[in-house]
mmCIF file of C-alpha atoms in Angstrom:
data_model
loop_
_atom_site.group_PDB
_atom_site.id
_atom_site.type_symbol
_atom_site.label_atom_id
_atom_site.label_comp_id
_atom_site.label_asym_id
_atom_site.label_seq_id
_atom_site.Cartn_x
_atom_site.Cartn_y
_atom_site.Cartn_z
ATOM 1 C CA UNK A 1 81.244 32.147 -133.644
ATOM 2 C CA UNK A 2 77.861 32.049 -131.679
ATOM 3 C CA UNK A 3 77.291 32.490 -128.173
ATOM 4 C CA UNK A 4 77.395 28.999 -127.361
ATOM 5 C CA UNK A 5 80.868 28.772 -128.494
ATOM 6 C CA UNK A 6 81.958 31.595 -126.424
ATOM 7 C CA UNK A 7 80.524 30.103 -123.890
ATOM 8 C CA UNK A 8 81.772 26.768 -124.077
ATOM 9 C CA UNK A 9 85.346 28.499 -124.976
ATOM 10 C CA UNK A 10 85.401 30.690 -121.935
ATOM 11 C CA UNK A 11 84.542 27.461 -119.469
ATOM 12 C CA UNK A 12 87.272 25.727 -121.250
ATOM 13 C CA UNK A 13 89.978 27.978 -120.746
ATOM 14 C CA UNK A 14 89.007 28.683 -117.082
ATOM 15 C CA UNK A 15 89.237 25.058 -116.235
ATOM 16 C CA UNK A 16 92.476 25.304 -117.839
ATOM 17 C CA UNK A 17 93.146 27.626 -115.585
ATOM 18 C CA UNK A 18 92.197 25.797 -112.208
ATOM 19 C CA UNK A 19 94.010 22.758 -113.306
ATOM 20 C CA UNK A 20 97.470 24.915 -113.799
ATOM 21 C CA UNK A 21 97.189 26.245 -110.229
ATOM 22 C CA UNK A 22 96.197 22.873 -108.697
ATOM 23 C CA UNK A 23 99.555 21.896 -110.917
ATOM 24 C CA UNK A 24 101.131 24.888 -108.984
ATOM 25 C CA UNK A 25 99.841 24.368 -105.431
ATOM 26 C CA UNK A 26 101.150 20.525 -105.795
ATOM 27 C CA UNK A 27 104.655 21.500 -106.201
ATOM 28 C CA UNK A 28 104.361 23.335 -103.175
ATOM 29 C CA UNK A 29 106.006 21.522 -99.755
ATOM 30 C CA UNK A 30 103.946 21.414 -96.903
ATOM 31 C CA UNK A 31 105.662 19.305 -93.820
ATOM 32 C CA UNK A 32 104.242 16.261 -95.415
ATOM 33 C CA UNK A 33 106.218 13.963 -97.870
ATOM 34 C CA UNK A 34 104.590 13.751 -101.431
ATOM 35 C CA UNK A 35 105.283 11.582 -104.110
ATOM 36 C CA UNK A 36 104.665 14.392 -106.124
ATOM 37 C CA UNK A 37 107.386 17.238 -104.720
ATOM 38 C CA UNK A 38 110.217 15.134 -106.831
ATOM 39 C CA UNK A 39 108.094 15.820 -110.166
ATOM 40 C CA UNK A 40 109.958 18.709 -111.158
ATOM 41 C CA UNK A 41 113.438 17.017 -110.754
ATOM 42 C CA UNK A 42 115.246 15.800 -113.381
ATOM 43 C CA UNK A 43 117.927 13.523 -113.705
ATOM 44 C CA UNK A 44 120.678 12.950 -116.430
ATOM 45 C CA UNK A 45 119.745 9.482 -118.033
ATOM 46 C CA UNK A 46 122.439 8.937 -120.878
ATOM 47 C CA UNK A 47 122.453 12.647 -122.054
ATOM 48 C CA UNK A 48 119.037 13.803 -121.786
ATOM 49 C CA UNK A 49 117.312 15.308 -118.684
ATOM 50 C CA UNK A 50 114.247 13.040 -117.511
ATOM 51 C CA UNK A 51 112.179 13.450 -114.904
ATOM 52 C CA UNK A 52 112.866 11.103 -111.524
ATOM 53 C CA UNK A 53 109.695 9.157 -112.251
ATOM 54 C CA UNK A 54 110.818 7.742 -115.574
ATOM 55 C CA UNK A 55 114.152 6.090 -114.054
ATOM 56 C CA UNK A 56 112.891 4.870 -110.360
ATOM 57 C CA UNK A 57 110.228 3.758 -108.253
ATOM 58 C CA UNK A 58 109.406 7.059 -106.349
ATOM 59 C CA UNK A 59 107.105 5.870 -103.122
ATOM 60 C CA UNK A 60 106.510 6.965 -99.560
ATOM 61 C CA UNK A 61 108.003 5.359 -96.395
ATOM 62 C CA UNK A 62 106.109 7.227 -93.757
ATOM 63 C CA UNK A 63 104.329 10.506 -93.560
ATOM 64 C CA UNK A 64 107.755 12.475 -93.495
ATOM 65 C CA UNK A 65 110.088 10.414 -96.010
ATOM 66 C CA UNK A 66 110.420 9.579 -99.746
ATOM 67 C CA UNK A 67 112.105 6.485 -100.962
ATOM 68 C CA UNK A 68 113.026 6.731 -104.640
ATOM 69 C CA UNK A 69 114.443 3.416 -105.739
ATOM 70 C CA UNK A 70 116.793 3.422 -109.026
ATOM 71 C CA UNK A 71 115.932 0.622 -111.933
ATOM 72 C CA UNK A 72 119.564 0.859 -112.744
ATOM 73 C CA UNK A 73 122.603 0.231 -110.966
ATOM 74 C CA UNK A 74 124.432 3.374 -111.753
ATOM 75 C CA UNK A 75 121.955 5.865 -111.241
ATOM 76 C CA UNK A 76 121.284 5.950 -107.605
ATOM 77 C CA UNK A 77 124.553 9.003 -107.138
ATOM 78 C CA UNK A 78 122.888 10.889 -110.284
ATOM 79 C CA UNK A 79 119.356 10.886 -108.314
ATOM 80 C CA UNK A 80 120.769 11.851 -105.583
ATOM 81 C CA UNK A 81 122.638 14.505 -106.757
ATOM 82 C CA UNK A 82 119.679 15.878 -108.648
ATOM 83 C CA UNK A 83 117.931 15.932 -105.528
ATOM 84 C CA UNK A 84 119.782 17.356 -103.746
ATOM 85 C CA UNK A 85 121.018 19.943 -106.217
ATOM 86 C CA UNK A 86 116.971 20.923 -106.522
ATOM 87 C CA UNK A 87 115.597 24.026 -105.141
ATOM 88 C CA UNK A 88 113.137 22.111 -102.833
ATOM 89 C CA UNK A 89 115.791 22.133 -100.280
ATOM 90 C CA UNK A 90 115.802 18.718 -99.040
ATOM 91 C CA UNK A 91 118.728 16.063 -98.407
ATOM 92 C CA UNK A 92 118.571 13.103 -99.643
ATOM 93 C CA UNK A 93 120.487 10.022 -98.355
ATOM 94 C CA UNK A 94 121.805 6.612 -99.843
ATOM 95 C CA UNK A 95 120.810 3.087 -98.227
ATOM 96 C CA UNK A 96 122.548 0.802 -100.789
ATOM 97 C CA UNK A 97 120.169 0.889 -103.599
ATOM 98 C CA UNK A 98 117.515 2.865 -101.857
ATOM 99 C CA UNK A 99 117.335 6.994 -101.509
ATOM 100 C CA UNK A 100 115.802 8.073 -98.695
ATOM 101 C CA UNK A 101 114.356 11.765 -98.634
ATOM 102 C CA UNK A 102 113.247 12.819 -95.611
ATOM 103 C CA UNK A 103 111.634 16.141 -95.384
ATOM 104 C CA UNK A 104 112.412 18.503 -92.802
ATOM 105 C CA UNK A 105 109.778 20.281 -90.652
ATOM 106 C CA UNK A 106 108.846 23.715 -91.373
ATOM 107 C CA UNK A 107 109.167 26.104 -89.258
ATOM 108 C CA UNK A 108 106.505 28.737 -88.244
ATOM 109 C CA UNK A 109 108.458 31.920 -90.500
ATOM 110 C CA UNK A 110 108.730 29.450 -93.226
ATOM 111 C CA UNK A 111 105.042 28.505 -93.101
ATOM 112 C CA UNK A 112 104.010 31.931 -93.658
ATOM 113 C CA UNK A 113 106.091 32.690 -96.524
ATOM 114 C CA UNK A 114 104.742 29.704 -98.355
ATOM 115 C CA UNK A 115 100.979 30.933 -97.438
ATOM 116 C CA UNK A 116 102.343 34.052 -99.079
ATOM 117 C CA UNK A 117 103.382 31.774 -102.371
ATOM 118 C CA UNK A 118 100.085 30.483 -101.767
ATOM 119 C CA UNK A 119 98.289 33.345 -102.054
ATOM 120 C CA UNK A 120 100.340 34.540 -105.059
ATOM 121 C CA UNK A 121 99.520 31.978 -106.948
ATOM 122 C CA UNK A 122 95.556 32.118 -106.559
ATOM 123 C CA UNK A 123 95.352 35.612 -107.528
ATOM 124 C CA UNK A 124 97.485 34.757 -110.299
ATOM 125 C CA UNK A 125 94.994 32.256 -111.337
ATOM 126 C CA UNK A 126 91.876 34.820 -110.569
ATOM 127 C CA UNK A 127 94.097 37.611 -112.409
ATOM 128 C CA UNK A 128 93.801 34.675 -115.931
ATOM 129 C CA UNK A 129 90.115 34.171 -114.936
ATOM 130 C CA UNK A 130 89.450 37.699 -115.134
ATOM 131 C CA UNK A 131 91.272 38.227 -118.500
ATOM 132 C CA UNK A 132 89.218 35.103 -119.943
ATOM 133 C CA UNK A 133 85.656 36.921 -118.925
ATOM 134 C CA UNK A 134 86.661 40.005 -120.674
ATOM 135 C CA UNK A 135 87.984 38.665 -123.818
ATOM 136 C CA UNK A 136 85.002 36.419 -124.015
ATOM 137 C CA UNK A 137 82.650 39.735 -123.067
ATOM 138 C CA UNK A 138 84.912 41.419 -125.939
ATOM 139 C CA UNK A 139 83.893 38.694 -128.297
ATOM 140 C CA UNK A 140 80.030 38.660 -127.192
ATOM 141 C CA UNK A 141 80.471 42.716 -127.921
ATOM 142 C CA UNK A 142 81.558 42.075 -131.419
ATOM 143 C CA UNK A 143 79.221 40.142 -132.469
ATOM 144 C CA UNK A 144 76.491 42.784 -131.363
ATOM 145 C CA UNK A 145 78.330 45.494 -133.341
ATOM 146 C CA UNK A 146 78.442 43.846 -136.284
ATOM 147 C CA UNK A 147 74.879 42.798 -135.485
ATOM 148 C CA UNK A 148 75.108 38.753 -135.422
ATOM 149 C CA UNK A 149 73.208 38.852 -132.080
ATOM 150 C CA UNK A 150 70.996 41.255 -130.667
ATOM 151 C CA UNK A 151 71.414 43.286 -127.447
ATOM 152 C CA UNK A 152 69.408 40.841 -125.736
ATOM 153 C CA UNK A 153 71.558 38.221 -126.233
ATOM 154 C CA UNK A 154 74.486 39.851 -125.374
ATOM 155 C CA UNK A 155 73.475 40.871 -122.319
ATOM 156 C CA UNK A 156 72.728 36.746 -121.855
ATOM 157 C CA UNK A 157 76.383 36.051 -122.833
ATOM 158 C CA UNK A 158 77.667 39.099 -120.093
ATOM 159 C CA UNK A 159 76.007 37.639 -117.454
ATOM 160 C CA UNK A 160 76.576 34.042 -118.303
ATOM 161 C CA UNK A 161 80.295 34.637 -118.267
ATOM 162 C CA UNK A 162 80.312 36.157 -114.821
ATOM 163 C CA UNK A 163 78.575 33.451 -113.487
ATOM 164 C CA UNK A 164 80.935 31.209 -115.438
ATOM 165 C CA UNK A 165 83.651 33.350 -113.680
ATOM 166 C CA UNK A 166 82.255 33.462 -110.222
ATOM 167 C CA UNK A 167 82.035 29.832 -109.656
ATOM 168 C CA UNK A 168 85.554 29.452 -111.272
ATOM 169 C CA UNK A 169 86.855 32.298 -109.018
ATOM 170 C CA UNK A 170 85.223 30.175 -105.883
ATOM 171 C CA UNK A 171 86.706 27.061 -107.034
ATOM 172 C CA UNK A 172 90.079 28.819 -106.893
ATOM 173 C CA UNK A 173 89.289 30.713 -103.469
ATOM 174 C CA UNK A 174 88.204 26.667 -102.160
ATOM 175 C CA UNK A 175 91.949 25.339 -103.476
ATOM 176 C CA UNK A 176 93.763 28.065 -101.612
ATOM 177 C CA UNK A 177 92.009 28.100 -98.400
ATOM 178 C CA UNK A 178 92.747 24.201 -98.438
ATOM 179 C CA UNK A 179 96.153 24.457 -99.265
ATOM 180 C CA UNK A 180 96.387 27.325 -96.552
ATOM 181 C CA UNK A 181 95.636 25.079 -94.090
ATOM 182 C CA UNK A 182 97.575 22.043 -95.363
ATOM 183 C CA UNK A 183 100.576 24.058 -94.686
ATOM 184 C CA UNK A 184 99.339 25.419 -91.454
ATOM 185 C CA UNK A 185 98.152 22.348 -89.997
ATOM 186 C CA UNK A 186 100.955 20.354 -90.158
#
């Protein structure tokens, strides 16, 4: 393992990283309806558990409301029991074919506590950033010791994974303070 691969290892991971909170702040509700919010429901389709998206046409109506439109006849009720059965607290409601989900308002108590989740999750993120620049600093240190790289170099590899870790760490300050505000705004 050289430098360059601890490099390249460490940038990886972090990105990994970023994209698992973005994954995380998406499931989060703001007032807004969101295609996206019904991801993490799944349905019973003949036996198995599939997510909404691979048995109906999920789509927005207006700013506040979700139509999800069944492919199949018979599996409008199962939809909208999943829905409703979800933890995203929302209440789904049957037009013939068509579910509409309309999301309620937040109030201003819940708003905070979902700054809070908010919050939570980007230090999570920072907390996995941090652990990434000291296993790759670990790595650059064992390579010194059993003298693969000088000093030098490892001082090179320190410093490049800060920096490596300080503009991850913004990028992950930058989603929250968005996402912050998403949920404020609205």
């Amino acid at each position: 393992m050289s430098i360059a691969d601890i490099k390249q290892n460490a940038e990886t991971k972090m990105a990994k990283s970023v994209e698992a909170l973005k994954n995380e702040l998406h499931k989060i509700r703001t007032g807004r309806a969101h295609p996206g919010i019904l991801d993490q429901v799944s349905v019973d389709y003949y036996g198995s558990m599939v997510p909404i998206s691979q048995v109906a046409n999920v789509t927005l109506l207006d700013a506040r409301t979700i139509s999800v439109q069944p492919w199949e006849k018979g599996m409008g009720a199962k939809i909208e029991k999943a829905i409703r059965e979800s933890d995203l607290g929302l209440n789904p409601a049957s037009q013939g074919d068509l579910i509409r989900v309309p999301m309620p308002p937040l109030n201003e108590e819940r708003r905070r506590d979902l700054t809070k989740v908010v919050r939570n999750a980007g230090e999570d993120a920072k907390i996995a950033v941090r652990n990434l620049r000291r296993e790759a600093n670990e790595q650059a240190k064992k390579l010194t010791k059993d003298k693969l790289i000088s000093e030098d170099d490892e001082r090179r590899s320190l410093d490049e994974a800060q920096k490596i870790t300080d503009r991850t760490i913004a990028e992950i300050d930058r989603l929250i303070s968005a996402k912050e505000a998403e949920i404020l705004a609205v």
